[in-house]
Amino acid sequence: MRHPFHAQPPARAPATSIIWAQPSWPGYQRLLTFAAILQRDLNRRPGFIARDMIDVQSFIWVQGADEYTL
């Protein structure tokens, strides 16, 4: 799930502070927390049910990918 280029734009929310430069256990824990919050929020929206973390990673990827911009 650690794909900084595509994960950084949604991670810029004020409540998240994910460190990308150097891998660390605290940084990984923050990333997992961010993904769990995102999964919870997606599951609360009709039509956006994330079955697993692959769905969450795909959502983050699409949000940061230029080829999906309207």
mmCIF file of the N, C-alpha and C atoms, coordinates in Angstrom:
data_MODEL
# 
_entry.id   MODEL 
# 
loop_
_atom_site.group_PDB 
_atom_site.id 
_atom_site.type_symbol 
_atom_site.label_atom_id 
_atom_site.label_alt_id 
_atom_site.label_comp_id 
_atom_site.label_asym_id 
_atom_site.label_entity_id 
_atom_site.label_seq_id 
_atom_site.pdbx_PDB_ins_code 
_atom_site.Cartn_x 
_atom_site.Cartn_y 
_atom_site.Cartn_z 
_atom_site.occupancy 
_atom_site.B_iso_or_equiv 
_atom_site.pdbx_formal_charge 
_atom_site.auth_seq_id 
_atom_site.auth_comp_id 
_atom_site.auth_asym_id 
_atom_site.auth_atom_id 
_atom_site.pdbx_PDB_model_num 
ATOM 1   N N  . MET A 1 1  ? 0.819   -1.186 0.000   1.00 0.00 ? 1  MET A N  1 
ATOM 2   C CA . MET A 1 1  ? 0.000   0.000  0.000   1.00 0.00 ? 1  MET A CA 1 
ATOM 3   C C  . MET A 1 1  ? 0.867   1.255  0.000   1.00 0.00 ? 1  MET A C  1 
ATOM 4   N N  . ARG A 1 2  ? 2.113   1.143  0.238   1.00 0.00 ? 2  ARG A N  1 
ATOM 5   C CA . ARG A 1 2  ? 2.977   2.308  0.343   1.00 0.00 ? 2  ARG A CA 1 
ATOM 6   C C  . ARG A 1 2  ? 3.367   2.782  -1.043  1.00 0.00 ? 2  ARG A C  1 
ATOM 7   N N  . HIS A 1 3  ? 2.597   3.678  -1.584  1.00 0.00 ? 3  HIS A N  1 
ATOM 8   C CA . HIS A 1 3  ? 2.877   4.250  -2.897  1.00 0.00 ? 3  HIS A CA 1 
ATOM 9   C C  . HIS A 1 3  ? 2.756   5.755  -2.752  1.00 0.00 ? 3  HIS A C  1 
ATOM 10  N N  . PRO A 1 4  ? 3.810   6.404  -2.266  1.00 0.00 ? 4  PRO A N  1 
ATOM 11  C CA . PRO A 1 4  ? 3.737   7.811  -1.861  1.00 0.00 ? 4  PRO A CA 1 
ATOM 12  C C  . PRO A 1 4  ? 3.182   8.770  -2.897  1.00 0.00 ? 4  PRO A C  1 
ATOM 13  N N  . PHE A 1 5  ? 3.555   8.641  -4.166  1.00 0.00 ? 5  PHE A N  1 
ATOM 14  C CA . PHE A 1 5  ? 3.123   9.617  -5.155  1.00 0.00 ? 5  PHE A CA 1 
ATOM 15  C C  . PHE A 1 5  ? 1.607   9.702  -5.223  1.00 0.00 ? 5  PHE A C  1 
ATOM 16  N N  . HIS A 1 6  ? 0.936   8.546  -5.190  1.00 0.00 ? 6  HIS A N  1 
ATOM 17  C CA . HIS A 1 6  ? -0.511  8.541  -5.323  1.00 0.00 ? 6  HIS A CA 1 
ATOM 18  C C  . HIS A 1 6  ? -1.224  8.667  -3.985  1.00 0.00 ? 6  HIS A C  1 
ATOM 19  N N  . ALA A 1 7  ? -0.555  8.409  -2.902  1.00 0.00 ? 7  ALA A N  1 
ATOM 20  C CA . ALA A 1 7  ? -1.225  8.480  -1.606  1.00 0.00 ? 7  ALA A CA 1 
ATOM 21  C C  . ALA A 1 7  ? -1.085  9.844  -0.952  1.00 0.00 ? 7  ALA A C  1 
ATOM 22  N N  . GLN A 1 8  ? -0.152  10.656 -1.396  1.00 0.00 ? 8  GLN A N  1 
ATOM 23  C CA . GLN A 1 8  ? 0.052   11.920 -0.717  1.00 0.00 ? 8  GLN A CA 1 
ATOM 24  C C  . GLN A 1 8  ? -1.102  12.911 -0.824  1.00 0.00 ? 8  GLN A C  1 
ATOM 25  N N  . PRO A 1 9  ? -1.739  13.128 -1.979  1.00 0.00 ? 9  PRO A N  1 
ATOM 26  C CA . PRO A 1 9  ? -2.804  14.141 -1.997  1.00 0.00 ? 9  PRO A CA 1 
ATOM 27  C C  . PRO A 1 9  ? -3.908  13.913 -0.975  1.00 0.00 ? 9  PRO A C  1 
ATOM 28  N N  . PRO A 1 10 ? -4.514  12.695 -0.844  1.00 0.00 ? 10 PRO A N  1 
ATOM 29  C CA . PRO A 1 10 ? -5.545  12.544 0.178   1.00 0.00 ? 10 PRO A CA 1 
ATOM 30  C C  . PRO A 1 10 ? -4.978  12.597 1.588   1.00 0.00 ? 10 PRO A C  1 
ATOM 31  N N  . ALA A 1 11 ? -3.701  12.285 1.755   1.00 0.00 ? 11 ALA A N  1 
ATOM 32  C CA . ALA A 1 11 ? -3.105  12.281 3.088   1.00 0.00 ? 11 ALA A CA 1 
ATOM 33  C C  . ALA A 1 11 ? -2.777  13.684 3.576   1.00 0.00 ? 11 ALA A C  1 
ATOM 34  N N  . ARG A 1 12 ? -3.016  14.689 2.778   1.00 0.00 ? 12 ARG A N  1 
ATOM 35  C CA . ARG A 1 12 ? -2.731  16.060 3.198   1.00 0.00 ? 12 ARG A CA 1 
ATOM 36  C C  . ARG A 1 12 ? -3.817  16.637 4.084   1.00 0.00 ? 12 ARG A C  1 
ATOM 37  N N  . ALA A 1 13 ? -4.826  15.846 4.414   1.00 0.00 ? 13 ALA A N  1 
ATOM 38  C CA . ALA A 1 13 ? -5.878  16.311 5.311   1.00 0.00 ? 13 ALA A CA 1 
ATOM 39  C C  . ALA A 1 13 ? -5.257  16.686 6.650   1.00 0.00 ? 13 ALA A C  1 
ATOM 40  N N  . PRO A 1 14 ? -5.805  17.679 7.336   1.00 0.00 ? 14 PRO A N  1 
ATOM 41  C CA . PRO A 1 14 ? -5.208  18.151 8.583   1.00 0.00 ? 14 PRO A CA 1 
ATOM 42  C C  . PRO A 1 14 ? -5.038  17.069 9.642   1.00 0.00 ? 14 PRO A C  1 
ATOM 43  N N  . ALA A 1 15 ? -5.917  16.081 9.681   1.00 0.00 ? 15 ALA A N  1 
ATOM 44  C CA . ALA A 1 15 ? -5.858  15.065 10.732  1.00 0.00 ? 15 ALA A CA 1 
ATOM 45  C C  . ALA A 1 15 ? -4.785  14.016 10.495  1.00 0.00 ? 15 ALA A C  1 
ATOM 46  N N  . THR A 1 16 ? -4.161  14.004 9.336   1.00 0.00 ? 16 THR A N  1 
ATOM 47  C CA . THR A 1 16 ? -3.162  12.974 9.051   1.00 0.00 ? 16 THR A CA 1 
ATOM 48  C C  . THR A 1 16 ? -1.780  13.592 8.916   1.00 0.00 ? 16 THR A C  1 
ATOM 49  N N  . SER A 1 17 ? -0.823  12.893 9.477   1.00 0.00 ? 17 SER A N  1 
ATOM 50  C CA . SER A 1 17 ? 0.573   13.303 9.300   1.00 0.00 ? 17 SER A CA 1 
ATOM 51  C C  . SER A 1 17 ? 1.372   12.033 9.027   1.00 0.00 ? 17 SER A C  1 
ATOM 52  N N  . ILE A 1 18 ? 1.485   11.680 7.778   1.00 0.00 ? 18 ILE A N  1 
ATOM 53  C CA . ILE A 1 18 ? 2.186   10.469 7.384   1.00 0.00 ? 18 ILE A CA 1 
ATOM 54  C C  . ILE A 1 18 ? 3.554   10.876 6.843   1.00 0.00 ? 18 ILE A C  1 
ATOM 55  N N  . ILE A 1 19 ? 4.589   10.261 7.365   1.00 0.00 ? 19 ILE A N  1 
ATOM 56  C CA . ILE A 1 19 ? 5.953   10.555 6.943   1.00 0.00 ? 19 ILE A CA 1 
ATOM 57  C C  . ILE A 1 19 ? 6.320   9.602  5.803   1.00 0.00 ? 19 ILE A C  1 
ATOM 58  N N  . TRP A 1 20 ? 6.764   10.155 4.670   1.00 0.00 ? 20 TRP A N  1 
ATOM 59  C CA . TRP A 1 20 ? 7.049   9.341  3.488   1.00 0.00 ? 20 TRP A CA 1 
ATOM 60  C C  . TRP A 1 20 ? 8.541   9.110  3.258   1.00 0.00 ? 20 TRP A C  1 
ATOM 61  N N  . ALA A 1 21 ? 9.397   9.961  3.752   1.00 0.00 ? 21 ALA A N  1 
ATOM 62  C CA . ALA A 1 21 ? 10.805  9.910  3.385   1.00 0.00 ? 21 ALA A CA 1 
ATOM 63  C C  . ALA A 1 21 ? 11.503  8.641  3.866   1.00 0.00 ? 21 ALA A C  1 
ATOM 64  N N  . GLN A 1 22 ? 11.336  8.274  5.107   1.00 0.00 ? 22 GLN A N  1 
ATOM 65  C CA . GLN A 1 22 ? 12.047  7.144  5.693   1.00 0.00 ? 22 GLN A CA 1 
ATOM 66  C C  . GLN A 1 22 ? 11.041  6.156  6.281   1.00 0.00 ? 22 GLN A C  1 
ATOM 67  N N  . PRO A 1 23 ? 11.013  4.900  5.802   1.00 0.00 ? 23 PRO A N  1 
ATOM 68  C CA . PRO A 1 23 ? 10.087  3.921  6.381   1.00 0.00 ? 23 PRO A CA 1 
ATOM 69  C C  . PRO A 1 23 ? 10.365  3.707  7.863   1.00 0.00 ? 23 PRO A C  1 
ATOM 70  N N  . SER A 1 24 ? 9.304   3.615  8.631   1.00 0.00 ? 24 SER A N  1 
ATOM 71  C CA . SER A 1 24 ? 9.441   3.354  10.065  1.00 0.00 ? 24 SER A CA 1 
ATOM 72  C C  . SER A 1 24 ? 8.160   2.703  10.564  1.00 0.00 ? 24 SER A C  1 
ATOM 73  N N  . TRP A 1 25 ? 8.231   2.038  11.709  1.00 0.00 ? 25 TRP A N  1 
ATOM 74  C CA . TRP A 1 25 ? 7.038   1.429  12.278  1.00 0.00 ? 25 TRP A CA 1 
ATOM 75  C C  . TRP A 1 25 ? 5.992   2.462  12.646  1.00 0.00 ? 25 TRP A C  1 
ATOM 76  N N  . PRO A 1 26 ? 6.363   3.594  13.263  1.00 0.00 ? 26 PRO A N  1 
ATOM 77  C CA . PRO A 1 26 ? 5.336   4.610  13.550  1.00 0.00 ? 26 PRO A CA 1 
ATOM 78  C C  . PRO A 1 26 ? 4.686   5.160  12.277  1.00 0.00 ? 26 PRO A C  1 
ATOM 79  N N  . GLY A 1 27 ? 5.474   5.369  11.224  1.00 0.00 ? 27 GLY A N  1 
ATOM 80  C CA . GLY A 1 27 ? 4.918   5.834  9.955   1.00 0.00 ? 27 GLY A CA 1 
ATOM 81  C C  . GLY A 1 27 ? 3.976   4.802  9.353   1.00 0.00 ? 27 GLY A C  1 
ATOM 82  N N  . TYR A 1 28 ? 4.354   3.525  9.451   1.00 0.00 ? 28 TYR A N  1 
ATOM 83  C CA . TYR A 1 28 ? 3.502   2.448  8.943   1.00 0.00 ? 28 TYR A CA 1 
ATOM 84  C C  . TYR A 1 28 ? 2.202   2.377  9.735   1.00 0.00 ? 28 TYR A C  1 
ATOM 85  N N  . GLN A 1 29 ? 2.293   2.557  11.053  1.00 0.00 ? 29 GLN A N  1 
ATOM 86  C CA . GLN A 1 29 ? 1.086   2.546  11.888  1.00 0.00 ? 29 GLN A CA 1 
ATOM 87  C C  . GLN A 1 29 ? 0.157   3.702  11.512  1.00 0.00 ? 29 GLN A C  1 
ATOM 88  N N  . ARG A 1 30 ? 0.724   4.877  11.248  1.00 0.00 ? 30 ARG A N  1 
ATOM 89  C CA . ARG A 1 30 ? -0.108  6.016  10.818  1.00 0.00 ? 30 ARG A CA 1 
ATOM 90  C C  . ARG A 1 30 ? -0.766  5.729  9.473   1.00 0.00 ? 30 ARG A C  1 
ATOM 91  N N  . LEU A 1 31 ? -0.037  5.073  8.579   1.00 0.00 ? 31 LEU A N  1 
ATOM 92  C CA . LEU A 1 31 ? -0.591  4.711  7.280   1.00 0.00 ? 31 LEU A CA 1 
ATOM 93  C C  . LEU A 1 31 ? -1.740  3.709  7.441   1.00 0.00 ? 31 LEU A C  1 
ATOM 94  N N  . LEU A 1 32 ? -1.567  2.709  8.298   1.00 0.00 ? 32 LEU A N  1 
ATOM 95  C CA . LEU A 1 32 ? -2.640  1.749  8.549   1.00 0.00 ? 32 LEU A CA 1 
ATOM 96  C C  . LEU A 1 32 ? -3.857  2.413  9.184   1.00 0.00 ? 32 LEU A C  1 
ATOM 97  N N  . THR A 1 33 ? -3.611  3.346  10.091  1.00 0.00 ? 33 THR A N  1 
ATOM 98  C CA . THR A 1 33 ? -4.712  4.074  10.720  1.00 0.00 ? 33 THR A CA 1 
ATOM 99  C C  . THR A 1 33 ? -5.465  4.895  9.681   1.00 0.00 ? 33 THR A C  1 
ATOM 100 N N  . PHE A 1 34 ? -4.726  5.596  8.826   1.00 0.00 ? 34 PHE A N  1 
ATOM 101 C CA . PHE A 1 34 ? -5.338  6.378  7.756   1.00 0.00 ? 34 PHE A CA 1 
ATOM 102 C C  . PHE A 1 34 ? -6.190  5.477  6.861   1.00 0.00 ? 34 PHE A C  1 
ATOM 103 N N  . ALA A 1 35 ? -5.651  4.309  6.479   1.00 0.00 ? 35 ALA A N  1 
ATOM 104 C CA . ALA A 1 35 ? -6.379  3.377  5.611   1.00 0.00 ? 35 ALA A CA 1 
ATOM 105 C C  . ALA A 1 35 ? -7.626  2.843  6.314   1.00 0.00 ? 35 ALA A C  1 
ATOM 106 N N  . ALA A 1 36 ? -7.535  2.555  7.600   1.00 0.00 ? 36 ALA A N  1 
ATOM 107 C CA . ALA A 1 36 ? -8.693  2.047  8.346   1.00 0.00 ? 36 ALA A CA 1 
ATOM 108 C C  . ALA A 1 36 ? -9.795  3.109  8.435   1.00 0.00 ? 36 ALA A C  1 
ATOM 109 N N  . ILE A 1 37 ? -9.409  4.350  8.662   1.00 0.00 ? 37 ILE A N  1 
ATOM 110 C CA . ILE A 1 37 ? -10.388 5.442  8.706   1.00 0.00 ? 37 ILE A CA 1 
ATOM 111 C C  . ILE A 1 37 ? -11.038 5.610  7.340   1.00 0.00 ? 37 ILE A C  1 
ATOM 112 N N  . LEU A 1 38 ? -10.231 5.560  6.299   1.00 0.00 ? 38 LEU A N  1 
ATOM 113 C CA . LEU A 1 38 ? -10.763 5.687  4.946   1.00 0.00 ? 38 LEU A CA 1 
ATOM 114 C C  . LEU A 1 38 ? -11.705 4.530  4.625   1.00 0.00 ? 38 LEU A C  1 
ATOM 115 N N  . GLN A 1 39 ? -11.334 3.310  5.014   1.00 0.00 ? 39 GLN A N  1 
ATOM 116 C CA . GLN A 1 39 ? -12.198 2.156  4.784   1.00 0.00 ? 39 GLN A CA 1 
ATOM 117 C C  . GLN A 1 39 ? -13.524 2.323  5.526   1.00 0.00 ? 39 GLN A C  1 
ATOM 118 N N  . ARG A 1 40 ? -13.476 2.759  6.769   1.00 0.00 ? 40 ARG A N  1 
ATOM 119 C CA . ARG A 1 40 ? -14.695 2.987  7.543   1.00 0.00 ? 40 ARG A CA 1 
ATOM 120 C C  . ARG A 1 40 ? -15.593 4.015  6.854   1.00 0.00 ? 40 ARG A C  1 
ATOM 121 N N  . ASP A 1 41 ? -14.993 5.119  6.413   1.00 0.00 ? 41 ASP A N  1 
ATOM 122 C CA . ASP A 1 41 ? -15.767 6.179  5.763   1.00 0.00 ? 41 ASP A CA 1 
ATOM 123 C C  . ASP A 1 41 ? -16.357 5.712  4.426   1.00 0.00 ? 41 ASP A C  1 
ATOM 124 N N  . LEU A 1 42 ? -15.587 4.938  3.660   1.00 0.00 ? 42 LEU A N  1 
ATOM 125 C CA . LEU A 1 42 ? -16.111 4.407  2.400   1.00 0.00 ? 42 LEU A CA 1 
ATOM 126 C C  . LEU A 1 42 ? -17.281 3.460  2.649   1.00 0.00 ? 42 LEU A C  1 
ATOM 127 N N  . ASN A 1 43 ? -17.164 2.639  3.684   1.00 0.00 ? 43 ASN A N  1 
ATOM 128 C CA . ASN A 1 43 ? -18.217 1.671  3.981   1.00 0.00 ? 43 ASN A CA 1 
ATOM 129 C C  . ASN A 1 43 ? -19.504 2.341  4.449   1.00 0.00 ? 43 ASN A C  1 
ATOM 130 N N  . ARG A 1 44 ? -19.430 3.570  4.887   1.00 0.00 ? 44 ARG A N  1 
ATOM 131 C CA . ARG A 1 44 ? -20.620 4.317  5.313   1.00 0.00 ? 44 ARG A CA 1 
ATOM 132 C C  . ARG A 1 44 ? -21.370 4.932  4.134   1.00 0.00 ? 44 ARG A C  1 
ATOM 133 N N  . ARG A 1 45 ? -20.745 4.948  2.964   1.00 0.00 ? 45 ARG A N  1 
ATOM 134 C CA . ARG A 1 45 ? -21.365 5.535  1.767   1.00 0.00 ? 45 ARG A CA 1 
ATOM 135 C C  . ARG A 1 45 ? -21.941 4.436  0.889   1.00 0.00 ? 45 ARG A C  1 
ATOM 136 N N  . PRO A 1 46 ? -23.188 4.568  0.496   1.00 0.00 ? 46 PRO A N  1 
ATOM 137 C CA . PRO A 1 46 ? -23.764 3.561  -0.406  1.00 0.00 ? 46 PRO A CA 1 
ATOM 138 C C  . PRO A 1 46 ? -22.988 3.509  -1.728  1.00 0.00 ? 46 PRO A C  1 
ATOM 139 N N  . GLY A 1 47 ? -22.681 2.312  -2.165  1.00 0.00 ? 47 GLY A N  1 
ATOM 140 C CA . GLY A 1 47 ? -21.983 2.135  -3.433  1.00 0.00 ? 47 GLY A CA 1 
ATOM 141 C C  . GLY A 1 47 ? -20.471 2.221  -3.339  1.00 0.00 ? 47 GLY A C  1 
ATOM 142 N N  . PHE A 1 48 ? -19.926 2.469  -2.150  1.00 0.00 ? 48 PHE A N  1 
ATOM 143 C CA . PHE A 1 48 ? -18.477 2.592  -1.995  1.00 0.00 ? 48 PHE A CA 1 
ATOM 144 C C  . PHE A 1 48 ? -17.931 1.583  -0.988  1.00 0.00 ? 48 PHE A C  1 
ATOM 145 N N  . ILE A 1 49 ? -18.500 0.426  -0.895  1.00 0.00 ? 49 ILE A N  1 
ATOM 146 C CA . ILE A 1 49 ? -18.083 -0.537 0.119   1.00 0.00 ? 49 ILE A CA 1 
ATOM 147 C C  . ILE A 1 49 ? -16.699 -1.093 -0.229  1.00 0.00 ? 49 ILE A C  1 
ATOM 148 N N  . ALA A 1 50 ? -15.756 -0.907 0.680   1.00 0.00 ? 50 ALA A N  1 
ATOM 149 C CA . ALA A 1 50 ? -14.400 -1.438 0.516   1.00 0.00 ? 50 ALA A CA 1 
ATOM 150 C C  . ALA A 1 50 ? -14.351 -2.810 1.194   1.00 0.00 ? 50 ALA A C  1 
ATOM 151 N N  . ARG A 1 51 ? -14.216 -3.853 0.395   1.00 0.00 ? 51 ARG A N  1 
ATOM 152 C CA . ARG A 1 51 ? -14.207 -5.213 0.945   1.00 0.00 ? 51 ARG A CA 1 
ATOM 153 C C  . ARG A 1 51 ? -12.929 -5.524 1.703   1.00 0.00 ? 51 ARG A C  1 
ATOM 154 N N  . ASP A 1 52 ? -11.829 -4.907 1.295   1.00 0.00 ? 52 ASP A N  1 
ATOM 155 C CA . ASP A 1 52 ? -10.545 -5.167 1.938   1.00 0.00 ? 52 ASP A CA 1 
ATOM 156 C C  . ASP A 1 52 ? -9.618  -3.973 1.683   1.00 0.00 ? 52 ASP A C  1 
ATOM 157 N N  . MET A 1 53 ? -8.392  -4.084 2.151   1.00 0.00 ? 53 MET A N  1 
ATOM 158 C CA . MET A 1 53 ? -7.436  -2.979 2.001   1.00 0.00 ? 53 MET A CA 1 
ATOM 159 C C  . MET A 1 53 ? -6.988  -2.795 0.550   1.00 0.00 ? 53 MET A C  1 
ATOM 160 N N  . ILE A 1 54 ? -7.144  -3.812 -0.284  1.00 0.00 ? 54 ILE A N  1 
ATOM 161 C CA . ILE A 1 54 ? -6.841  -3.638 -1.708  1.00 0.00 ? 54 ILE A CA 1 
ATOM 162 C C  . ILE A 1 54 ? -7.818  -2.631 -2.309  1.00 0.00 ? 54 ILE A C  1 
ATOM 163 N N  . ASP A 1 55 ? -9.086  -2.701 -1.908  1.00 0.00 ? 55 ASP A N  1 
ATOM 164 C CA . ASP A 1 55 ? -10.061 -1.722 -2.381  1.00 0.00 ? 55 ASP A CA 1 
ATOM 165 C C  . ASP A 1 55 ? -9.700  -0.314 -1.896  1.00 0.00 ? 55 ASP A C  1 
ATOM 166 N N  . VAL A 1 56 ? -9.234  -0.210 -0.656  1.00 0.00 ? 56 VAL A N  1 
ATOM 167 C CA . VAL A 1 56 ? -8.828  1.091  -0.112  1.00 0.00 ? 56 VAL A CA 1 
ATOM 168 C C  . VAL A 1 56 ? -7.625  1.617  -0.891  1.00 0.00 ? 56 VAL A C  1 
ATOM 169 N N  . GLN A 1 57 ? -6.636  0.754  -1.140  1.00 0.00 ? 57 GLN A N  1 
ATOM 170 C CA . GLN A 1 57 ? -5.454  1.160  -1.896  1.00 0.00 ? 57 GLN A CA 1 
ATOM 171 C C  . GLN A 1 57 ? -5.846  1.598  -3.300  1.00 0.00 ? 57 GLN A C  1 
ATOM 172 N N  . SER A 1 58 ? -6.777  0.886  -3.919  1.00 0.00 ? 58 SER A N  1 
ATOM 173 C CA . SER A 1 58 ? -7.232  1.258  -5.264  1.00 0.00 ? 58 SER A CA 1 
ATOM 174 C C  . SER A 1 58 ? -7.918  2.618  -5.251  1.00 0.00 ? 58 SER A C  1 
ATOM 175 N N  . PHE A 1 59 ? -8.721  2.879  -4.224  1.00 0.00 ? 59 PHE A N  1 
ATOM 176 C CA . PHE A 1 59 ? -9.381  4.173  -4.094  1.00 0.00 ? 59 PHE A CA 1 
ATOM 177 C C  . PHE A 1 59 ? -8.344  5.290  -3.970  1.00 0.00 ? 59 PHE A C  1 
ATOM 178 N N  . ILE A 1 60 ? -7.330  5.083  -3.133  1.00 0.00 ? 60 ILE A N  1 
ATOM 179 C CA . ILE A 1 60 ? -6.271  6.090  -2.959  1.00 0.00 ? 60 ILE A CA 1 
ATOM 180 C C  . ILE A 1 60 ? -5.537  6.288  -4.286  1.00 0.00 ? 60 ILE A C  1 
ATOM 181 N N  . TRP A 1 61 ? -5.234  5.201  -4.980  1.00 0.00 ? 61 TRP A N  1 
ATOM 182 C CA . TRP A 1 61 ? -4.510  5.272  -6.252  1.00 0.00 ? 61 TRP A CA 1 
ATOM 183 C C  . TRP A 1 61 ? -5.284  6.120  -7.261  1.00 0.00 ? 61 TRP A C  1 
ATOM 184 N N  . VAL A 1 62 ? -6.578  5.853  -7.399  1.00 0.00 ? 62 VAL A N  1 
ATOM 185 C CA . VAL A 1 62 ? -7.393  6.580  -8.368  1.00 0.00 ? 62 VAL A CA 1 
ATOM 186 C C  . VAL A 1 62 ? -7.495  8.050  -7.989  1.00 0.00 ? 62 VAL A C  1 
ATOM 187 N N  . GLN A 1 63 ? -7.577  8.356  -6.704  1.00 0.00 ? 63 GLN A N  1 
ATOM 188 C CA . GLN A 1 63 ? -7.675  9.745  -6.265  1.00 0.00 ? 63 GLN A CA 1 
ATOM 189 C C  . GLN A 1 63 ? -6.425  10.535 -6.629  1.00 0.00 ? 63 GLN A C  1 
ATOM 190 N N  . GLY A 1 64 ? -5.276  9.868  -6.647  1.00 0.00 ? 64 GLY A N  1 
ATOM 191 C CA . GLY A 1 64 ? -4.030  10.577 -6.938  1.00 0.00 ? 64 GLY A CA 1 
ATOM 192 C C  . GLY A 1 64 ? -3.546  10.473 -8.372  1.00 0.00 ? 64 GLY A C  1 
ATOM 193 N N  . ALA A 1 65 ? -4.243  9.681  -9.203  1.00 0.00 ? 65 ALA A N  1 
ATOM 194 C CA . ALA A 1 65 ? -3.779  9.438  -10.571 1.00 0.00 ? 65 ALA A CA 1 
ATOM 195 C C  . ALA A 1 65 ? -4.333  10.455 -11.531 1.00 0.00 ? 65 ALA A C  1 
ATOM 196 N N  . ASP A 1 66 ? -3.468  11.067 -12.317 1.00 0.00 ? 66 ASP A N  1 
ATOM 197 C CA . ASP A 1 66 ? -3.865  12.082 -13.292 1.00 0.00 ? 66 ASP A CA 1 
ATOM 198 C C  . ASP A 1 66 ? -4.782  11.529 -14.382 1.00 0.00 ? 66 ASP A C  1 
ATOM 199 N N  . GLU A 1 67 ? -4.616  10.256 -14.747 1.00 0.00 ? 67 GLU A N  1 
ATOM 200 C CA . GLU A 1 67 ? -5.407  9.727  -15.854 1.00 0.00 ? 67 GLU A CA 1 
ATOM 201 C C  . GLU A 1 67 ? -6.899  9.603  -15.523 1.00 0.00 ? 67 GLU A C  1 
ATOM 202 N N  . TYR A 1 68 ? -7.265  9.759  -14.246 1.00 0.00 ? 68 TYR A N  1 
ATOM 203 C CA . TYR A 1 68 ? -8.683  9.698  -13.857 1.00 0.00 ? 68 TYR A CA 1 
ATOM 204 C C  . TYR A 1 68 ? -9.275  11.076 -13.616 1.00 0.00 ? 68 TYR A C  1 
ATOM 205 N N  . THR A 1 69 ? -8.542  12.125 -13.904 1.00 0.00 ? 69 THR A N  1 
ATOM 206 C CA . THR A 1 69 ? -9.035  13.483 -13.711 1.00 0.00 ? 69 THR A CA 1 
ATOM 207 C C  . THR A 1 69 ? -10.035 13.823 -14.824 1.00 0.00 ? 69 THR A C  1 
ATOM 208 N N  . LEU A 1 70 ? -11.119 14.435 -14.409 1.00 0.00 ? 70 LEU A N  1 
ATOM 209 C CA . LEU A 1 70 ? -12.142 14.827 -15.396 1.00 0.00 ? 70 LEU A CA 1 
ATOM 210 C C  . LEU A 1 70 ? -11.751 16.080 -16.127 1.00 0.00 ? 70 LEU A C  1 
# 
